[in-house]
Amino acid sequence: MVSEIVTLQAFLEQWAGEDPTKAEIASTVRTIASTGVGIADLVARGPLEEGLASARGTDPNAGGDTQKELDVIAEECLRAALRETPVAYLASEESEELIALNPRGNLVVAVDPLDGSSNIDTNVSVGTIYSILPFSDEERENPNAAVMKPGTNQLAAGFLAYGPATILVSTLGDGTQVFVYDRDRSEFILAREKVEIPVETKEYGINQSNMRQWDAPMSAWIKDCLAGAEGPRGKNFNMRWVGSMVADAFRIFTRGGVYLYPSDKRKGYENGRLRLIYEAFPVAMLTEQAGGGATDGKTRILDITPHHIHQRIPLVFGSKAEVEKIASYY
Ligand code: AHM
Ligand code: MG
């Protein structure tokens, strides 16, 4: 905890100083955060708000998943709010193509408007993930080019989690911070100035029901973990899996651990489940800025160049030594 009260607004202003690009990034982060408060209010109404968790039509979204009513509402909220910011285009899980916003904007934002949508009706944390990218004049002709760049190109990234507390985990490229929404002050307050993910861990999160579908390195790693203190790892592991990546990530940012969504043999999961541009990239940036690691097993996530907006990627992130250990099985 930090003793002096620092609001998100004050933190961003101090970070931006007189730099016009930083001021644009700061206003974008502020807008996403305040939009998140509205989404959190809606999530908190739970079953009182009829139909939020019900499927919207029968067509899957751009990423191939069933769309929930709240997925669409969350995207609409972000779309409307970001029109007032220096954001030229929005890439979203819920829309096939880039969405044009401010024609004079110098930034592009990529979002998963509502991560963990299968948890909406279970009173479990869900969230919003974002990545902020530069947008150059040359890209005005072909805006897609702005998102087809390695994750190292991100200017800022973060996520909101709507749980017992509404939290914002943010990086502006210099460490990872945690802000908590204070309902009395109607402000996000800085709670952790420098997140440091423990390097070693005994905790992992994975959907183990897919085990028979994994490739050999993934199966070998989990087998060694399950063997516990008597096995080659010489320690007992613990398993935690929420199934909303934002919640699993926040646990890792709090006490360490690794999150895994590997590729598997099921149709449509050949490249895992998570999307590169608006899920893996921002989480990888936050993780690295907090001293952790993020890989697809073979390549550092932030070094991967996307070829499609909704491309999926196998994802392993969290405590650095364990992420490296997993990569060594590959
Ligand atoms: P979503 O963005 O459609 O909610 O999908 C992403 C979610 C992650 O939050 C979560 O970790 C994963 O999908 C769970 O997948 P599964 O249900 O296959 O275990
Ligand atoms: Mg989603």
Tab-separated table of C-alpha atoms and ligand atoms in Angstrom:
chain	number	residue	atom	x	y	z
A	1	MET	CA	0.000	0.000	0.000
A	2	VAL	CA	1.055	3.607	-0.537
A	3	SER	CA	0.421	5.834	2.497
A	4	GLU	CA	-0.351	9.144	0.762
A	5	ILE	CA	-3.578	9.142	-1.298
A	6	VAL	CA	-2.802	9.379	-5.016
A	7	THR	CA	-5.692	9.413	-7.476
A	8	LEU	CA	-5.431	7.928	-10.949
A	9	GLN	CA	-5.973	11.416	-12.314
A	10	ALA	CA	-3.041	12.854	-10.333
A	11	PHE	CA	-0.823	9.883	-11.171
A	12	LEU	CA	-1.495	10.237	-14.900
A	13	GLU	CA	-1.027	14.014	-14.866
A	14	GLN	CA	2.299	13.708	-13.133
A	15	TRP	CA	3.408	10.982	-15.549
A	16	ALA	CA	2.358	12.956	-18.643
A	17	GLY	CA	3.909	16.280	-17.593
A	18	GLU	CA	4.025	18.582	-20.629
A	19	ASP	CA	4.415	15.745	-23.164
A	20	PRO	CA	1.483	15.896	-25.653
A	21	THR	CA	1.625	12.194	-26.627
A	22	LYS	CA	1.685	11.142	-22.984
A	23	ALA	CA	-1.246	13.481	-22.290
A	24	GLU	CA	-3.240	11.685	-25.018
A	25	ILE	CA	-2.386	8.274	-23.581
A	26	ALA	CA	-3.308	9.521	-20.106
A	27	SER	CA	-6.710	10.786	-21.224
A	28	THR	CA	-7.375	7.472	-22.976
A	29	VAL	CA	-6.517	5.465	-19.851
A	30	ARG	CA	-8.729	7.752	-17.767
A	31	THR	CA	-11.626	7.303	-20.171
A	32	ILE	CA	-11.296	3.504	-20.207
A	33	ALA	CA	-11.138	3.488	-16.391
A	34	SER	CA	-14.259	5.617	-15.950
A	35	THR	CA	-16.134	3.588	-18.567
A	36	GLY	CA	-15.152	0.519	-16.552
A	37	VAL	CA	-16.901	1.939	-13.498
A	38	GLY	CA	-20.139	2.021	-15.481
A	39	ILE	CA	-19.608	-1.559	-16.658
A	40	ALA	CA	-18.825	-2.597	-13.054
A	41	ASP	CA	-22.138	-1.076	-11.915
A	42	LEU	CA	-23.960	-3.091	-14.524
A	43	VAL	CA	-22.110	-6.305	-13.606
A	44	ALA	CA	-22.909	-5.669	-9.929
A	45	ARG	CA	-26.642	-5.631	-10.658
A	46	GLY	CA	-26.206	-9.302	-11.555
A	47	PRO	CA	-29.465	-11.185	-12.034
A	48	LEU	CA	-31.457	-7.993	-11.266
A	49	GLU	CA	-30.488	-6.771	-14.705
A	50	GLU	CA	-32.339	-9.286	-16.774
A	51	GLY	CA	-30.633	-11.039	-19.649
A	52	LEU	CA	-27.063	-9.698	-19.288
A	53	ALA	CA	-25.632	-13.202	-19.368
A	54	SER	CA	-27.918	-14.483	-22.061
A	55	ALA	CA	-26.578	-15.268	-25.487
A	56	ARG	CA	-27.023	-12.574	-28.130
A	57	GLY	CA	-28.384	-14.383	-31.185
A	58	THR	CA	-26.848	-17.585	-32.445
A	59	ASP	CA	-23.931	-16.165	-34.443
A	60	PRO	CA	-20.523	-16.293	-32.760
A	61	ASN	CA	-18.472	-13.089	-32.401
A	62	ALA	CA	-15.391	-12.244	-34.477
A	63	GLY	CA	-13.272	-14.535	-32.288
A	64	GLY	CA	-15.668	-17.455	-32.746
A	65	ASP	CA	-17.264	-17.373	-29.271
A	66	THR	CA	-20.928	-17.029	-28.374
A	67	GLN	CA	-21.656	-13.380	-27.697
A	68	LYS	CA	-23.390	-12.438	-24.433
A	69	GLU	CA	-25.616	-9.401	-24.071
A	70	LEU	CA	-23.086	-7.801	-21.704
A	71	ASP	CA	-20.197	-8.339	-24.179
A	72	VAL	CA	-22.046	-6.147	-26.635
A	73	ILE	CA	-23.101	-3.510	-24.091
A	74	ALA	CA	-19.526	-3.239	-22.776
A	75	GLU	CA	-18.233	-2.691	-26.295
A	76	GLU	CA	-20.888	-0.047	-26.968
A	77	CYS	CA	-19.914	1.823	-23.770
A	78	LEU	CA	-16.221	1.824	-24.722
A	79	ARG	CA	-16.924	2.786	-28.296
A	80	ALA	CA	-19.046	5.786	-27.249
A	81	ALA	CA	-16.596	6.981	-24.592
A	82	LEU	CA	-13.475	6.614	-26.727
A	83	ARG	CA	-14.974	8.774	-29.480
A	84	GLU	CA	-14.202	11.733	-27.202
A	85	THR	CA	-10.514	10.791	-26.946
A	86	PRO	CA	-7.554	10.924	-29.377
A	87	VAL	CA	-8.300	7.347	-30.500
A	88	ALA	CA	-8.586	6.933	-34.265
A	89	TYR	CA	-9.607	3.255	-34.313
A	90	LEU	CA	-10.826	0.612	-31.911
A	91	ALA	CA	-10.072	-3.096	-32.377
A	92	SER	CA	-12.505	-5.196	-30.338
A	93	GLU	CA	-13.135	-8.867	-29.714
A	94	GLU	CA	-16.774	-8.266	-30.519
A	95	SER	CA	-16.292	-6.626	-33.945
A	96	GLU	CA	-14.875	-8.262	-37.036
A	97	GLU	CA	-13.239	-5.078	-38.371
A	98	LEU	CA	-11.575	-2.021	-36.841
A	99	ILE	CA	-14.105	0.591	-35.678
A	100	ALA	CA	-13.382	4.158	-36.849
A	101	LEU	CA	-13.564	6.731	-34.018
A	102	ASN	CA	-11.791	10.118	-33.968
A	103	PRO	CA	-10.498	10.937	-37.496
A	104	ARG	CA	-7.742	13.143	-36.055
A	105	GLY	CA	-6.677	10.578	-33.427
A	106	ASN	CA	-3.059	9.511	-32.968
A	107	LEU	CA	-3.776	6.296	-31.087
A	108	VAL	CA	-5.373	2.919	-31.647
A	109	VAL	CA	-6.941	0.941	-28.801
A	110	ALA	CA	-7.491	-2.829	-28.797
A	111	VAL	CA	-9.946	-4.258	-26.258
A	112	ASP	CA	-11.579	-7.333	-24.927
A	113	PRO	CA	-14.620	-5.407	-23.649
A	114	LEU	CA	-15.687	-8.174	-21.280
A	115	ASP	CA	-13.198	-10.878	-20.450
A	116	GLY	CA	-14.597	-13.962	-18.746
A	117	SER	CA	-18.084	-13.615	-20.192
A	118	SER	CA	-18.908	-17.244	-19.436
A	119	ASN	CA	-18.686	-16.225	-15.749
A	120	ILE	CA	-21.191	-13.318	-15.924
A	121	ASP	CA	-24.093	-15.152	-14.318
A	122	THR	CA	-21.969	-16.868	-11.653
A	123	ASN	CA	-21.067	-13.755	-9.585
A	124	VAL	CA	-17.378	-14.252	-10.381
A	125	SER	CA	-15.016	-11.440	-11.462
A	126	VAL	CA	-15.051	-10.421	-15.104
A	127	GLY	CA	-13.155	-7.529	-16.636
A	128	THR	CA	-12.056	-5.324	-19.525
A	129	ILE	CA	-8.617	-5.656	-21.135
A	130	TYR	CA	-6.998	-2.898	-23.225
A	131	SER	CA	-3.893	-2.157	-25.232
A	132	ILE	CA	-2.943	1.334	-26.468
A	133	LEU	CA	-0.934	1.631	-29.691
A	134	PRO	CA	0.501	4.488	-31.735
A	135	PHE	CA	-1.222	5.460	-34.968
A	136	SER	CA	0.866	7.216	-37.597
A	137	ASP	CA	-0.165	9.330	-40.579
A	138	GLU	CA	1.049	6.646	-43.014
A	139	GLU	CA	-1.347	4.182	-41.373
A	140	ARG	CA	-4.405	6.333	-42.163
A	141	GLU	CA	-4.484	4.675	-45.601
A	142	ASN	CA	-4.390	1.199	-44.089
A	143	PRO	CA	-5.344	1.331	-40.384
A	144	ASN	CA	-5.036	-2.453	-39.966
A	145	ALA	CA	-1.267	-2.057	-40.253
A	146	ALA	CA	-1.299	-0.246	-36.898
A	147	VAL	CA	-2.316	-3.413	-35.044
A	148	MET	CA	-0.180	-5.878	-37.025
A	149	LYS	CA	2.932	-5.024	-35.013
A	150	PRO	CA	4.779	-6.925	-32.271
A	151	GLY	CA	3.590	-6.372	-28.692
A	152	THR	CA	6.720	-4.343	-27.929
A	153	ASN	CA	5.009	-1.582	-29.924
A	154	GLN	CA	2.367	-1.016	-27.197
A	155	LEU	CA	2.466	2.384	-25.513
A	156	ALA	CA	0.350	1.327	-22.539
A	157	ALA	CA	-1.794	-1.594	-21.476
A	158	GLY	CA	-3.991	-2.715	-18.640
A	159	PHE	CA	-7.172	-4.300	-17.433
A	160	LEU	CA	-10.068	-3.607	-15.126
A	161	ALA	CA	-11.455	-6.418	-12.983
A	162	TYR	CA	-14.992	-6.159	-11.678
A	163	GLY	CA	-14.870	-8.221	-8.517
A	164	PRO	CA	-15.356	-7.564	-4.810
A	165	ALA	CA	-13.343	-4.427	-5.621
A	166	THR	CA	-13.178	-2.750	-9.016
A	167	ILE	CA	-9.469	-2.597	-9.768
A	168	LEU	CA	-7.340	-1.202	-12.565
A	169	VAL	CA	-3.979	-2.778	-13.327
A	170	SER	CA	-2.061	-0.394	-15.559
A	171	THR	CA	1.296	-0.023	-17.214
A	172	LEU	CA	2.514	3.049	-19.046
A	173	GLY	CA	5.799	1.314	-19.881
A	174	ASP	CA	7.499	2.027	-16.567
A	175	GLY	CA	6.397	-0.602	-14.074
A	176	THR	CA	2.922	-1.935	-13.329
A	177	GLN	CA	0.550	-0.182	-10.917
A	178	VAL	CA	-2.670	-1.249	-9.208
A	179	PHE	CA	-5.490	1.253	-8.600
A	180	VAL	CA	-8.647	0.484	-6.641
A	181	TYR	CA	-11.919	2.290	-7.258
A	182	ASP	CA	-13.013	4.140	-4.122
A	183	ARG	CA	-16.803	4.460	-4.242
A	184	ASP	CA	-16.830	7.166	-1.552
A	185	ARG	CA	-14.482	9.422	-3.506
A	186	SER	CA	-15.645	8.284	-6.980
A	187	GLU	CA	-11.961	7.968	-7.924
A	188	PHE	CA	-9.413	5.267	-8.619
A	189	ILE	CA	-6.765	5.380	-5.880
A	190	LEU	CA	-3.220	4.074	-6.260
A	191	ALA	CA	-2.880	0.937	-4.140
A	192	ARG	CA	0.382	-0.573	-5.392
A	193	GLU	CA	2.937	1.583	-7.126
A	194	LYS	CA	5.267	-1.155	-8.268
A	195	VAL	CA	3.921	-4.658	-8.719
A	196	GLU	CA	6.604	-7.315	-8.373
A	197	ILE	CA	5.546	-10.831	-9.297
A	198	PRO	CA	7.481	-13.346	-7.182
A	199	VAL	CA	10.036	-15.061	-9.438
A	200	GLU	CA	9.363	-18.565	-8.100
A	201	THR	CA	5.981	-20.166	-7.519
A	202	LYS	CA	4.201	-23.375	-6.547
A	203	GLU	CA	0.839	-22.329	-7.974
A	204	TYR	CA	-0.530	-22.748	-11.463
A	205	GLY	CA	-3.832	-22.118	-13.223
A	206	ILE	CA	-4.950	-24.182	-16.190
A	207	ASN	CA	-8.126	-25.811	-17.448
A	208	GLN	CA	-6.952	-29.309	-16.646
A	209	SER	CA	-10.009	-30.955	-18.193
A	210	ASN	CA	-8.249	-30.486	-21.544
A	211	MET	CA	-5.189	-32.500	-20.477
A	212	ARG	CA	-5.722	-35.362	-22.914
A	213	GLN	CA	-5.734	-32.814	-25.752
A	214	TRP	CA	-2.397	-31.118	-24.938
A	215	ASP	CA	0.911	-31.592	-26.696
A	216	ALA	CA	3.734	-33.654	-25.143
A	217	PRO	CA	5.730	-30.806	-23.481
A	218	MET	CA	2.642	-29.417	-21.714
A	219	SER	CA	1.582	-32.880	-20.520
A	220	ALA	CA	5.114	-33.608	-19.295
A	221	TRP	CA	5.285	-30.353	-17.321
A	222	ILE	CA	1.955	-30.914	-15.586
A	223	LYS	CA	2.823	-34.553	-14.850
A	224	ASP	CA	5.995	-33.380	-13.081
A	225	CYS	CA	4.003	-30.777	-11.098
A	226	LEU	CA	1.415	-33.363	-10.079
A	227	ALA	CA	4.162	-35.705	-8.852
A	228	GLY	CA	4.739	-33.134	-6.080
A	229	ALA	CA	7.523	-33.314	-3.529
A	230	GLU	CA	8.356	-36.912	-4.497
A	231	GLY	CA	8.665	-36.055	-8.195
A	232	PRO	CA	11.370	-34.316	-10.258
A	233	ARG	CA	10.221	-30.824	-9.168
A	234	GLY	CA	10.708	-31.692	-5.485
A	235	LYS	CA	7.775	-29.532	-4.332
A	236	ASN	CA	4.014	-29.741	-3.973
A	237	PHE	CA	2.012	-27.500	-6.302
A	238	ASN	CA	-1.355	-25.862	-5.755
A	239	MET	CA	-3.934	-25.221	-8.487
A	240	ARG	CA	-6.191	-22.152	-8.837
A	241	TRP	CA	-8.335	-21.422	-11.902
A	242	VAL	CA	-11.080	-18.807	-12.033
A	243	GLY	CA	-11.668	-18.983	-15.768
A	244	SER	CA	-11.687	-15.192	-16.149
A	245	MET	CA	-8.162	-14.323	-17.213
A	246	VAL	CA	-8.319	-10.918	-15.511
A	247	ALA	CA	-9.021	-12.573	-12.145
A	248	ASP	CA	-6.361	-15.238	-12.633
A	249	ALA	CA	-3.894	-12.514	-13.690
A	250	PHE	CA	-4.679	-10.370	-10.667
A	251	ARG	CA	-3.999	-13.312	-8.352
A	252	ILE	CA	-0.642	-13.793	-10.083
A	253	PHE	CA	0.171	-10.072	-9.744
A	254	THR	CA	-0.674	-10.378	-6.048
A	255	ARG	CA	1.124	-13.556	-4.976
A	256	GLY	CA	2.781	-15.103	-8.036
A	257	GLY	CA	1.829	-18.166	-10.039
A	258	VAL	CA	1.513	-19.122	-13.690
A	259	TYR	CA	-1.479	-19.017	-16.008
A	260	LEU	CA	-1.566	-21.414	-18.943
A	261	TYR	CA	-3.844	-21.730	-21.928
A	262	PRO	CA	-1.862	-23.980	-24.268
A	263	SER	CA	-2.812	-25.088	-27.747
A	264	ASP	CA	-4.671	-28.375	-27.884
A	265	LYS	CA	-6.041	-30.891	-30.346
A	266	ARG	CA	-9.660	-29.717	-30.266
A	267	LYS	CA	-10.906	-28.046	-33.401
A	268	GLY	CA	-10.415	-24.290	-33.075
A	269	TYR	CA	-7.859	-24.595	-30.248
A	270	GLU	CA	-4.824	-25.321	-32.429
A	271	ASN	CA	-3.443	-21.949	-31.273
A	272	GLY	CA	-4.926	-21.962	-27.804
A	273	ARG	CA	-7.908	-19.842	-26.867
A	274	LEU	CA	-6.692	-16.371	-25.985
A	275	ARG	CA	-6.431	-13.612	-28.569
A	276	LEU	CA	-3.019	-12.153	-29.247
A	277	ILE	CA	-3.755	-8.470	-29.804
A	278	TYR	CA	-6.252	-7.642	-27.065
A	279	GLU	CA	-5.624	-10.373	-24.480
A	280	ALA	CA	-2.081	-11.793	-24.665
A	281	PHE	CA	-0.222	-8.580	-25.615
A	282	PRO	CA	-1.596	-6.375	-22.817
A	283	VAL	CA	-1.243	-9.098	-20.179
A	284	ALA	CA	2.302	-9.853	-21.371
A	285	MET	CA	3.272	-6.173	-21.117
A	286	LEU	CA	1.792	-5.883	-17.612
A	287	THR	CA	3.545	-9.111	-16.591
A	288	GLU	CA	6.960	-8.128	-17.923
A	289	GLN	CA	6.661	-4.672	-16.371
A	290	ALA	CA	6.081	-6.483	-13.068
A	291	GLY	CA	9.172	-8.680	-13.467
A	292	GLY	CA	7.360	-11.753	-14.828
A	293	GLY	CA	7.504	-13.582	-18.143
A	294	ALA	CA	5.065	-14.373	-20.968
A	295	THR	CA	5.590	-16.912	-23.741
A	296	ASP	CA	3.671	-19.059	-26.202
A	297	GLY	CA	6.044	-21.872	-25.173
A	298	LYS	CA	8.670	-21.057	-27.764
A	299	THR	CA	8.597	-17.289	-28.345
A	300	ARG	CA	8.317	-14.284	-26.059
A	301	ILE	CA	4.724	-13.056	-26.530
A	302	LEU	CA	5.761	-9.414	-27.029
A	303	ASP	CA	8.044	-10.394	-29.943
A	304	ILE	CA	5.268	-12.024	-31.981
A	305	THR	CA	3.997	-10.156	-35.060
A	306	PRO	CA	0.235	-10.667	-35.567
A	307	HIS	CA	-1.210	-11.517	-38.959
A	308	HIS	CA	-4.895	-11.197	-38.049
A	309	ILE	CA	-6.822	-8.962	-35.617
A	310	HIS	CA	-8.541	-11.904	-33.930
A	311	GLN	CA	-5.608	-14.302	-34.062
A	312	ARG	CA	-5.263	-16.705	-31.119
A	313	ILE	CA	-2.044	-17.652	-29.367
A	314	PRO	CA	-1.039	-20.264	-26.773
A	315	LEU	CA	-0.358	-18.265	-23.608
A	316	VAL	CA	1.767	-18.885	-20.532
A	317	PHE	CA	2.495	-15.968	-18.193
A	318	GLY	CA	3.439	-15.222	-14.618
A	319	SER	CA	6.337	-15.969	-12.274
A	320	LYS	CA	9.475	-15.697	-14.355
A	321	ALA	CA	11.364	-18.810	-13.249
A	322	GLU	CA	8.325	-21.061	-13.787
A	323	VAL	CA	7.547	-19.526	-17.196
A	324	GLU	CA	11.153	-20.243	-18.194
A	325	LYS	CA	10.846	-23.768	-16.807
A	326	ILE	CA	7.736	-24.388	-18.935
A	327	ALA	CA	9.517	-23.007	-22.015
A	328	SER	CA	12.371	-25.435	-21.346
A	329	TYR	CA	9.923	-28.371	-21.776
A	330	TYR	CA	9.344	-27.074	-25.316
B	1	AHM	P1	-13.626	-14.574	-23.231
B	1	AHM	O1	-12.826	-13.330	-23.538
B	1	AHM	O2	-14.598	-14.889	-24.319
B	1	AHM	O3	-14.249	-14.519	-21.901
B	1	AHM	O4	-12.593	-15.822	-23.254
B	1	AHM	C1	-11.410	-15.764	-22.531
B	1	AHM	C2	-11.525	-16.609	-21.294
B	1	AHM	C3	-10.448	-16.300	-20.287
B	1	AHM	O5	-10.817	-15.249	-19.472
B	1	AHM	C4	-10.361	-17.599	-19.538
B	1	AHM	O6	-9.159	-17.739	-18.876
B	1	AHM	C5	-10.586	-18.603	-20.606
B	1	AHM	O7	-11.346	-17.955	-21.625
B	1	AHM	C6	-11.363	-19.791	-20.118
B	1	AHM	O8	-11.542	-20.670	-21.155
B	1	AHM	P2	-12.200	-22.130	-20.937
B	1	AHM	O9	-13.630	-21.879	-20.648
B	1	AHM	O10	-11.944	-22.819	-22.235
B	1	AHM	O11	-11.454	-22.763	-19.801
B	2	MG	MG	-14.463	-11.550	-23.994
